[in-house]
Tab-separated table of C-alpha atoms in Angstrom:
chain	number	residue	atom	x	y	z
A	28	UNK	CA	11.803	29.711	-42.198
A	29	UNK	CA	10.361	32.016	-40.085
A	30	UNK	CA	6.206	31.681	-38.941
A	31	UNK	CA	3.901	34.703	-38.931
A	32	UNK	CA	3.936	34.414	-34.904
A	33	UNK	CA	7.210	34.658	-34.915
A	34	UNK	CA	6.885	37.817	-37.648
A	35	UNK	CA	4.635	39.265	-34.577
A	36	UNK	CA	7.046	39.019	-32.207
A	37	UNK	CA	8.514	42.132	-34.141
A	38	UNK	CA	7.625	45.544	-32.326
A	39	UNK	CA	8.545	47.702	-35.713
A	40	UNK	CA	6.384	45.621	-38.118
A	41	UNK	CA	3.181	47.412	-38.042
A	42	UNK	CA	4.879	50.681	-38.278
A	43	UNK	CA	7.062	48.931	-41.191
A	44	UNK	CA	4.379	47.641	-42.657
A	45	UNK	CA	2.276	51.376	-42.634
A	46	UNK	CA	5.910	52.732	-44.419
A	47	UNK	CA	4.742	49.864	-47.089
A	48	UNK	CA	1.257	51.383	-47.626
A	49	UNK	CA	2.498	54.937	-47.564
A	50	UNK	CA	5.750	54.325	-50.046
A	51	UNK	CA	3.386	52.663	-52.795
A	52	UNK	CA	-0.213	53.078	-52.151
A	53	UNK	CA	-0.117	56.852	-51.928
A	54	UNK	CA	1.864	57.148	-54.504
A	55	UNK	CA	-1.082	58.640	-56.810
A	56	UNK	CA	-1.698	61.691	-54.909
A	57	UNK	CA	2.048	63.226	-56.146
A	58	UNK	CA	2.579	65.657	-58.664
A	59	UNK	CA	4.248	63.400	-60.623
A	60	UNK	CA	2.231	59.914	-59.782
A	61	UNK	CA	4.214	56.490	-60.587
A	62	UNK	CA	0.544	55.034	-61.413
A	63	UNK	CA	-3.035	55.857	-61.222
A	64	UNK	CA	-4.084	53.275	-59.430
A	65	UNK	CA	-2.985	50.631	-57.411
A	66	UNK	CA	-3.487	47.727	-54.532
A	67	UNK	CA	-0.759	46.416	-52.066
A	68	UNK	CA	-1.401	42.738	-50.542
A	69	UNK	CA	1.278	41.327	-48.406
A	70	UNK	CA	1.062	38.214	-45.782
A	71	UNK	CA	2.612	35.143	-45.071
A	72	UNK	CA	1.543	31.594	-46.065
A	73	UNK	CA	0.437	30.391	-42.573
A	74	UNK	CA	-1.906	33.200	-42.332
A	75	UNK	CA	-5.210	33.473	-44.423
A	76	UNK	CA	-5.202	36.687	-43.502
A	77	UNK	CA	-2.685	39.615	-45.547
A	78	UNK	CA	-0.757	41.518	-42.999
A	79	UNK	CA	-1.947	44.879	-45.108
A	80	UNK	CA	-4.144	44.857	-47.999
A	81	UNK	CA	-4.848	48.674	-48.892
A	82	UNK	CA	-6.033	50.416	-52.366
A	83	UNK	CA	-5.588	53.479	-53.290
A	84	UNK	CA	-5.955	56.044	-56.238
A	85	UNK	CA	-8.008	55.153	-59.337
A	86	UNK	CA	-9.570	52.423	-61.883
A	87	UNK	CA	-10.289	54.403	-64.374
A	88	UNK	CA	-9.779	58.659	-64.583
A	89	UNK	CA	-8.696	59.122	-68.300
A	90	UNK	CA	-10.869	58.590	-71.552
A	91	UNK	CA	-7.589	59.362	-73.798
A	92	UNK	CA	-4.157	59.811	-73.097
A	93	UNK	CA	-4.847	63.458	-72.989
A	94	UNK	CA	-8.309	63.917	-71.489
A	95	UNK	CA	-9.055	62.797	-68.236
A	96	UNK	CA	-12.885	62.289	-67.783
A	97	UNK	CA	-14.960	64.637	-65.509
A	98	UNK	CA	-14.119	64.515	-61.584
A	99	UNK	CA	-17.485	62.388	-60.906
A	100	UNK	CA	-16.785	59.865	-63.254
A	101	UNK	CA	-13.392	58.906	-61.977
A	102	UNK	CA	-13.977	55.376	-60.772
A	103	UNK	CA	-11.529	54.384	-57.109
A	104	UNK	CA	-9.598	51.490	-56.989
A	105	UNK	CA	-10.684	48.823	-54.605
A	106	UNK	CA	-9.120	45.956	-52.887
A	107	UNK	CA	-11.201	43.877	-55.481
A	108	UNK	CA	-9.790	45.642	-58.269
A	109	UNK	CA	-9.267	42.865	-61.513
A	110	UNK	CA	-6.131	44.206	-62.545
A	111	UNK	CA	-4.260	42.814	-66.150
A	112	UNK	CA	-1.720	40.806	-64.581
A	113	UNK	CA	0.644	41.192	-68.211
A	114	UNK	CA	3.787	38.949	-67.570
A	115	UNK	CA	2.637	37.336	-64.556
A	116	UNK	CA	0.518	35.475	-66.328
A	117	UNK	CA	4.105	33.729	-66.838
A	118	UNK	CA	4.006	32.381	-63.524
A	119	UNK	CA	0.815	30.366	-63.780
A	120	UNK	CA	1.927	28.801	-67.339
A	121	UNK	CA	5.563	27.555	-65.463
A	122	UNK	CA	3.110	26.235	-62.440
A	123	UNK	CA	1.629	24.390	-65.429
A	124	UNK	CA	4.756	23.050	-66.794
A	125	UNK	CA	6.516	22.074	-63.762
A	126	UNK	CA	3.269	20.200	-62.787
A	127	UNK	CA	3.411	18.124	-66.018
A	128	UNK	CA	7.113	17.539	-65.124
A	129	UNK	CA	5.920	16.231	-61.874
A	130	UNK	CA	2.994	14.284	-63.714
A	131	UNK	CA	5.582	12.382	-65.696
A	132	UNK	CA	3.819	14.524	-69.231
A	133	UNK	CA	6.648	16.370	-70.479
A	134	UNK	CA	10.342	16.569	-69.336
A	135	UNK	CA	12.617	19.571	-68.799
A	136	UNK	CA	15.490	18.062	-71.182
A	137	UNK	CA	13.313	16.535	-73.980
A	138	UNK	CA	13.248	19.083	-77.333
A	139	UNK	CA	9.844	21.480	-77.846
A	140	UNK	CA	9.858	19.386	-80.707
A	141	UNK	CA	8.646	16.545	-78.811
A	142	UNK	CA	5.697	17.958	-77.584
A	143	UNK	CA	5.236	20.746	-80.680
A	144	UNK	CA	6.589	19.621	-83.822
A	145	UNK	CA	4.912	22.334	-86.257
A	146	UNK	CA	8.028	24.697	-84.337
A	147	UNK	CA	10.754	23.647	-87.028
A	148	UNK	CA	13.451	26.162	-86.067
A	149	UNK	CA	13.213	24.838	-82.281
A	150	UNK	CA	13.458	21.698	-83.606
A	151	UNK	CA	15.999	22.588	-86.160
A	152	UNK	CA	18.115	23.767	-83.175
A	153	UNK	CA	17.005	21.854	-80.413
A	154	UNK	CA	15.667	23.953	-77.718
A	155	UNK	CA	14.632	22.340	-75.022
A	156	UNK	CA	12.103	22.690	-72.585
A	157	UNK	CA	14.328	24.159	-69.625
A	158	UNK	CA	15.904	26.500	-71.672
A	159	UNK	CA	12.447	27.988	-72.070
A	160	UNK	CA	11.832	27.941	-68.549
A	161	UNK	CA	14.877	30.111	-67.988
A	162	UNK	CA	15.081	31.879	-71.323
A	163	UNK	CA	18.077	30.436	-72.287
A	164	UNK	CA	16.482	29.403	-75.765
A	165	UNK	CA	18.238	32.040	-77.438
A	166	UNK	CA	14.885	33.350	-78.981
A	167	UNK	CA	14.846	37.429	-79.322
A	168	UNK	CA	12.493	39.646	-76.605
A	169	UNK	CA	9.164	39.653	-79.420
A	170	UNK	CA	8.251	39.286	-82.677
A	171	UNK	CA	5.697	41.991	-84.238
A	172	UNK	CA	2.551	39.006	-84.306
A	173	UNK	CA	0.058	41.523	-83.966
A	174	UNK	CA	1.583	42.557	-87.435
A	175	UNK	CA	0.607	39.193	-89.034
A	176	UNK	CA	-2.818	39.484	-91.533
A	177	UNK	CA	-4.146	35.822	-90.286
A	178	UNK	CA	-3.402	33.221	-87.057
A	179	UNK	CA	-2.069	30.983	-89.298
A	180	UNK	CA	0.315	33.562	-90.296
A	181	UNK	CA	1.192	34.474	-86.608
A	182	UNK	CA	2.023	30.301	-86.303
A	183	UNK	CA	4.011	30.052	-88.547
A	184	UNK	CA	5.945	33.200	-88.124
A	185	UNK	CA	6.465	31.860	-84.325
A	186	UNK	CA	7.225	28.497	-85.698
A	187	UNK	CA	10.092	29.630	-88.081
A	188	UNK	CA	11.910	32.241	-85.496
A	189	UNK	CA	15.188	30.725	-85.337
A	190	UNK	CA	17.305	31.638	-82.067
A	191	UNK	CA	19.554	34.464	-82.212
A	192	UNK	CA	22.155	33.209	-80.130
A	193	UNK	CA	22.519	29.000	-79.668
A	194	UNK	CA	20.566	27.740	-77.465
A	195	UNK	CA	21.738	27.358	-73.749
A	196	UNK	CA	24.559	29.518	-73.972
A	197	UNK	CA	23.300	32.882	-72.667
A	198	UNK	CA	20.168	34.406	-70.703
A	199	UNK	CA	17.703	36.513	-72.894
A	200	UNK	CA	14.391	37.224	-71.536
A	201	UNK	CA	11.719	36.717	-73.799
A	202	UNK	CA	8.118	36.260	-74.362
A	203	UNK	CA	8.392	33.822	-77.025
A	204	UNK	CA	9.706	31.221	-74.559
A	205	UNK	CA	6.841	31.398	-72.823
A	206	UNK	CA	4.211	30.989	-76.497
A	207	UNK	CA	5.925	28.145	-77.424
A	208	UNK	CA	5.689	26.446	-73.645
A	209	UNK	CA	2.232	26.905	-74.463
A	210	UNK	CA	1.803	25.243	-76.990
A	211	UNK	CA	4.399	22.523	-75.833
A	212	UNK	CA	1.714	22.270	-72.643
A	213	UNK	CA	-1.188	22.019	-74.765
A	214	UNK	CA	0.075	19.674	-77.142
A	215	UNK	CA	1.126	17.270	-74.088
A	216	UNK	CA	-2.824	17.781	-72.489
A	217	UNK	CA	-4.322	18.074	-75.695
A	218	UNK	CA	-6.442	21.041	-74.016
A	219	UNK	CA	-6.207	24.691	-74.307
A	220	UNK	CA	-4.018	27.245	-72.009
A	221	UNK	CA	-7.156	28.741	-70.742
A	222	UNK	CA	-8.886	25.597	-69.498
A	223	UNK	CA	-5.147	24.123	-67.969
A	224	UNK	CA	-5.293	27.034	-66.131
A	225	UNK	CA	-9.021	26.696	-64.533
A	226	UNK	CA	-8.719	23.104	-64.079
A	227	UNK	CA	-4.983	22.795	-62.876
A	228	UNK	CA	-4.797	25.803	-60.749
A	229	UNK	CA	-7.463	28.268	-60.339
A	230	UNK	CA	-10.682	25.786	-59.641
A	231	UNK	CA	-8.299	24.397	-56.920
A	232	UNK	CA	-7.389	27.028	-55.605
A	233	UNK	CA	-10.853	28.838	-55.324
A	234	UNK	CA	-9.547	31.811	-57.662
A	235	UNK	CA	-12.971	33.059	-58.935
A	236	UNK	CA	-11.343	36.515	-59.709
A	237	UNK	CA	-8.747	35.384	-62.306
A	238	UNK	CA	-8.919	34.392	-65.753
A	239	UNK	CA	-8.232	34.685	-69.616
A	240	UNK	CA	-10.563	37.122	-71.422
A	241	UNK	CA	-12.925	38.191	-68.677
A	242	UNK	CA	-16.809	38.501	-69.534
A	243	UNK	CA	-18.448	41.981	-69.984
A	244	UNK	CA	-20.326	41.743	-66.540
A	245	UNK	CA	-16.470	41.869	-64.600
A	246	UNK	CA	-16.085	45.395	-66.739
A	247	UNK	CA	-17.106	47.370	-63.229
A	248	UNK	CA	-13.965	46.120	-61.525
A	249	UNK	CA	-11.461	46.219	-64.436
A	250	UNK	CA	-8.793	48.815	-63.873
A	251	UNK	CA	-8.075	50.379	-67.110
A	252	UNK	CA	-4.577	50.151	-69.050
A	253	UNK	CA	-3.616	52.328	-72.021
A	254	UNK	CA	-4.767	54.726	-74.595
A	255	UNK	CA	-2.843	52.351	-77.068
A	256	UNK	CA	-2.364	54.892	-80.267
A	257	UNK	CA	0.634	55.387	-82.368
A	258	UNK	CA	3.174	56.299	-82.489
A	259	UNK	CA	3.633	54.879	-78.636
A	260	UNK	CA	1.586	51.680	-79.106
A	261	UNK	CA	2.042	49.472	-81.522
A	262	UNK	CA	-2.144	49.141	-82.122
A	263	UNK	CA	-4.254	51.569	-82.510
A	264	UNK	CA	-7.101	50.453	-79.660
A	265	UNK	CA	-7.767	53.439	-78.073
A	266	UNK	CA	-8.619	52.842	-74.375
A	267	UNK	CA	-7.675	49.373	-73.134
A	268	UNK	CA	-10.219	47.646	-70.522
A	269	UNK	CA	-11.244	45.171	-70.011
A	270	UNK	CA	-9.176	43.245	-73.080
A	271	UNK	CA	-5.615	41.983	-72.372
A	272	UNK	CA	-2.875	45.164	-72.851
A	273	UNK	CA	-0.199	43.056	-74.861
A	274	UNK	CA	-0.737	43.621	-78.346
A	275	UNK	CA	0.535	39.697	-79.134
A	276	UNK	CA	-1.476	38.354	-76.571
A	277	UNK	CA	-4.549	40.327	-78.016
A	278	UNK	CA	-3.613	39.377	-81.892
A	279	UNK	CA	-3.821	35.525	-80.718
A	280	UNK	CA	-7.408	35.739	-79.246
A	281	UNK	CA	-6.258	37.262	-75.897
A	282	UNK	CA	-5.061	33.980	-74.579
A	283	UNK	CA	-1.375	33.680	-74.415
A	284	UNK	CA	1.713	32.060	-72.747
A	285	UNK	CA	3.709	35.049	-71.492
A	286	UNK	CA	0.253	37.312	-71.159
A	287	UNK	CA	-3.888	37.625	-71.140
A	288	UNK	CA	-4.172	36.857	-67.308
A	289	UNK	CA	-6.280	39.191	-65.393
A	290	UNK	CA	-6.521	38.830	-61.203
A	291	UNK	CA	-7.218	40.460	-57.923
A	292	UNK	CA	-4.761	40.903	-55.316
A	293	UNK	CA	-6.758	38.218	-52.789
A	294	UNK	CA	-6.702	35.251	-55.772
A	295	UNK	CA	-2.989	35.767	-55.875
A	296	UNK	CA	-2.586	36.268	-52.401
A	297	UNK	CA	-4.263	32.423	-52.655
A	298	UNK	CA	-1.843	31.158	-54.944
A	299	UNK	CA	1.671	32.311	-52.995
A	300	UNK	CA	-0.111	30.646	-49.759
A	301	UNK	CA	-0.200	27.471	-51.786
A	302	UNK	CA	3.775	27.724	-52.788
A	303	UNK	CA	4.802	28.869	-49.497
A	304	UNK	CA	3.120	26.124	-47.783
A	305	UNK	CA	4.850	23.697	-50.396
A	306	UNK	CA	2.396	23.466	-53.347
A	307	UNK	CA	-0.423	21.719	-52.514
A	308	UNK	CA	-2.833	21.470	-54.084
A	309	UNK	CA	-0.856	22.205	-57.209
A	310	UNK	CA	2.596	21.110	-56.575
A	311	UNK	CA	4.915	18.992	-54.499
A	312	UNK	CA	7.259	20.223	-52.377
A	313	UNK	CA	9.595	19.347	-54.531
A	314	UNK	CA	8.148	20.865	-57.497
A	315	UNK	CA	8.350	23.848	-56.151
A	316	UNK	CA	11.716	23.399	-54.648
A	317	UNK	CA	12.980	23.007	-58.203
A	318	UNK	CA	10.915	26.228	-59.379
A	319	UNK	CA	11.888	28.220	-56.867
A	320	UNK	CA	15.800	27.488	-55.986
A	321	UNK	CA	18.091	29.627	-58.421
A	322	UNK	CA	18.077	29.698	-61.510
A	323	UNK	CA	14.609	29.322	-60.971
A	324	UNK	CA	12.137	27.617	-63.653
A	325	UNK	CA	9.591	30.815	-64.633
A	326	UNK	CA	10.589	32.480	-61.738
A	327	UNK	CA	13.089	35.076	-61.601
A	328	UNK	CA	15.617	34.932	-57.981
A	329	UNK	CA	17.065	37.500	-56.119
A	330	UNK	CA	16.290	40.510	-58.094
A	331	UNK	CA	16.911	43.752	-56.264
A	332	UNK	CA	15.710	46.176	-58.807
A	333	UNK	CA	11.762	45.150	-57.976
A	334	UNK	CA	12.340	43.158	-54.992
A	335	UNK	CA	14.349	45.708	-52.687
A	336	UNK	CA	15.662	44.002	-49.657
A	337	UNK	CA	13.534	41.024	-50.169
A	338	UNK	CA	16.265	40.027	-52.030
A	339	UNK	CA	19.351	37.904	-50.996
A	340	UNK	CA	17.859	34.746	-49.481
A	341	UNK	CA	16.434	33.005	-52.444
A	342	UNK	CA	13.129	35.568	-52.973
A	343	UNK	CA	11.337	34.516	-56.075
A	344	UNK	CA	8.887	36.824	-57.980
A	345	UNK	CA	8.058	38.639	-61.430
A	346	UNK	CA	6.714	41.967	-62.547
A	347	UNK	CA	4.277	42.887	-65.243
A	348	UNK	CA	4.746	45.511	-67.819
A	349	UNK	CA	0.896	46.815	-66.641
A	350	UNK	CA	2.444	47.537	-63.347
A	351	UNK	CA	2.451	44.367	-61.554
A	352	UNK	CA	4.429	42.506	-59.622
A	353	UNK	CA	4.480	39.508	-56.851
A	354	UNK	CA	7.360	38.494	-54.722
A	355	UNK	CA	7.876	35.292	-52.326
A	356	UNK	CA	10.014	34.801	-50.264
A	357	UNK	CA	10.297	31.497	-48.267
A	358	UNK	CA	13.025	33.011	-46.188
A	359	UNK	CA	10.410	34.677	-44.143
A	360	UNK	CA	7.248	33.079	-45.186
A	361	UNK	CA	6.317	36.193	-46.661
A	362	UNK	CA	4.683	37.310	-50.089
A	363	UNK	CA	4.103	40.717	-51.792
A	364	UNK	CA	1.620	41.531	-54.466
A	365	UNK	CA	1.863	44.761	-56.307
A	366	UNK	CA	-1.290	45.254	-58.817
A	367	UNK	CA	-0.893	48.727	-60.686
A	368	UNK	CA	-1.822	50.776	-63.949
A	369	UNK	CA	1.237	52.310	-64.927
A	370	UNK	CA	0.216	52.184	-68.197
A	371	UNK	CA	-2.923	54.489	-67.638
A	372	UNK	CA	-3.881	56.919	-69.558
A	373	UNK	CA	-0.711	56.149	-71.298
A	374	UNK	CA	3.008	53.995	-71.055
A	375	UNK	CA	5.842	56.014	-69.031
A	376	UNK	CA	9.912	55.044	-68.735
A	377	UNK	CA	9.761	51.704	-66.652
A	378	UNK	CA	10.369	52.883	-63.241
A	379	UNK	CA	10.532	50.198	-60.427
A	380	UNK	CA	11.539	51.789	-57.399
A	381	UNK	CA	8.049	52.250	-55.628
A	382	UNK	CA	8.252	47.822	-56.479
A	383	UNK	CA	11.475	47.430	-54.820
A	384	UNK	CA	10.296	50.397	-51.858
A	385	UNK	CA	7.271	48.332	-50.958
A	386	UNK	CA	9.387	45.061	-50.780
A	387	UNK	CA	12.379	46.759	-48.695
A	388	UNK	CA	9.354	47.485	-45.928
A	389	UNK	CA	8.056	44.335	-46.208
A	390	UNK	CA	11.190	42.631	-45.302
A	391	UNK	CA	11.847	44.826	-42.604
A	392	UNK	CA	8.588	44.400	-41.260
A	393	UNK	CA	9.064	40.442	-41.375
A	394	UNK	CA	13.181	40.366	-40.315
A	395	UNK	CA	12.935	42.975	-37.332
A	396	UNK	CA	15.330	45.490	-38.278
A	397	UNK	CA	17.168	47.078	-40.709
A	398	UNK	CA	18.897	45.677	-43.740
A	399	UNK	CA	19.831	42.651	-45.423
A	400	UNK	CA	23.489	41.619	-45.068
């Protein structure tokens, strides 16, 4: 594993690092912009300090998908930016769940059922615990919860979802996995998601910047999301800030499994330090060996399409459906965070080369040279 002195030692990192800022962060000035807004954090875990943190581009410009608001009310993005971190909010619920592994609370192999019996189809077809972890459950991408008239029709809608395919046999991506992990973790702690989350990894952490539902005085330094209208979104919201994007996660209260996190760039620049270094305070090494060594628990490995050239030695990461993303990669030492608003004023075709771009100049900032075999 490389150090960050020996990361210095390359002459072509700063200007590798400047190609980082310029592929992403200036991305908002084109015709044809990939985002409004966004900020670009990237370091390594012996170093408190990022190697680049830059912002550029904007919070907040549109009142409605087609109206932007007038020039002096356009509101910049700054490095402090609370950004909705959509599907990385994933990675903090598996930090969770591999920490009760490691507590001796729940175990990878024992059925949801253990944990959460009201889930009758998971219990009906025994899902287990790792096979949400690696969404090999079987479960489809979503169910329509927002849909649902009451909560305690959204439960037991969830709770009757049989799997599509048997569990275990194939990899499906979904964000059910990752609702009933929650309430498997809550039903082992007998606490809420939220409060797991402040207590287990945020408090320690010093992450004063990230949480569930954020109160009305963080409004200033929420980046906006969508103008969530038919027939595009599946609620009709109007513009989204502030509240969590996901139309499950904001059906359930706005705290959620798979979604409701929001963040800045420098609290989740915290949390990679912490797994880089090997977990503590929130993990062993071990623990994090496990959730980080393909096929990864939570974590997805070795995925060009966001993580560019970072990919190939065992890089571990996730992206948001916001725009986010956040890459490790213990190879190097090295992290990446990506905090965006695609999704402002309104959702465009998933596009994640400007991801994979500013991870490709990362790792050729931190390898000295040119490609990854």
């Amino acid at each position: 594993m490389a150090t960050s002195n020996e990361a210095d030692l390359d002459p072509g990192r700063d200007r590798a690092l400047s190609r980082l800022v310029r592929d992403v962060a200036a991305l908002p000035e084109g015709e044809d912009p990939w985002c409004a807004g966004v900020v670009v954090a990237a370091g390594t875990g012996s170093d408190p300090e990022p190697l680049v943190r830059a912002a550029s581009g904007w919070a907040v410009r549109h009142a409605a998908h087609d109206r932007e608001l007038p020039r002096e009310r356009w509101e910049p993005v700054r490095t402090d930016t609370v950004f909705d971190l959509a599907s990385l909010t994933k990675l903090f619920t598996t930090v969770l769940a591999v920490r009760a592994v490691e507590r001796g609370r729940i175990e990878l192999d024992a059925p949801v059922a253990a944990y959460a019996p009201r889930f009758t189809a998971a219990a009906e077809h025994g899902i287990t615990v790792r096979q949400l972890l690696t969404h090999t459950s079987g479960l489809v991408p979503e169910l329509p919860l927002y849909e649902c008239g009451s909560d305690e029709e959204r439960r037991a809608r969830l709770a009757a979802e049989p799997p599509a395919t048997p569990p275990g046999t194939a990899r499906r991506y979904s964000d059910l996995n990752f609702l009933l992990l929650q309430a498997v973790l809550e039903g082992a702690a007998d606490e809420p998601l939220d409060r797991l989350v402040h207590d287990t990894v945020t408090a320690p952490l010093g992450m004063t910047s990230t949480r569930f539902r954020p109160p009305a005085s963080w409004l200033p330094r929420i980046a906006a999301t969508e103008d969530q209208r038919r027939p595009w979104g599946k609620l009709d919201r109007g513009m989204v800030r502030g509240t969590v994007h996901d139309e499950n996660a904001y059906a359930l209260g706005g705290v959620a499994g798979h979604a409701g996190l929001f963040a800045t760039a420098d609290d989740l620049a915290a949390l990679c330090r912490a797994l880089l270094r090997g977990g503590g305070p929130l993990l062993s090494p071990a623990s994090v060996e496990l959730m980080l060594t393909a096929p990864g628990l939570g974590f997805e490995i070795d995925q060009p399409w966001f993580m560019g050239e970072l990919a190939g030695r065992g890089a571990a990461g996730h992206t948001g459906f916001t725009g986010t993303s956040l890459v490790l990669d213990r190879a190097t030492d090295s992290y990446l965070i990506l905090l965006a608003n695609t999704v402002h004023p309104r959702r465009r075709p998933a596009d994640s080369r400007p991801r994979a771009a500013a991870a490709t100049a990362l790792a050729r900032a931190v390898r000295g040279g040119g490609p990854v075999a």
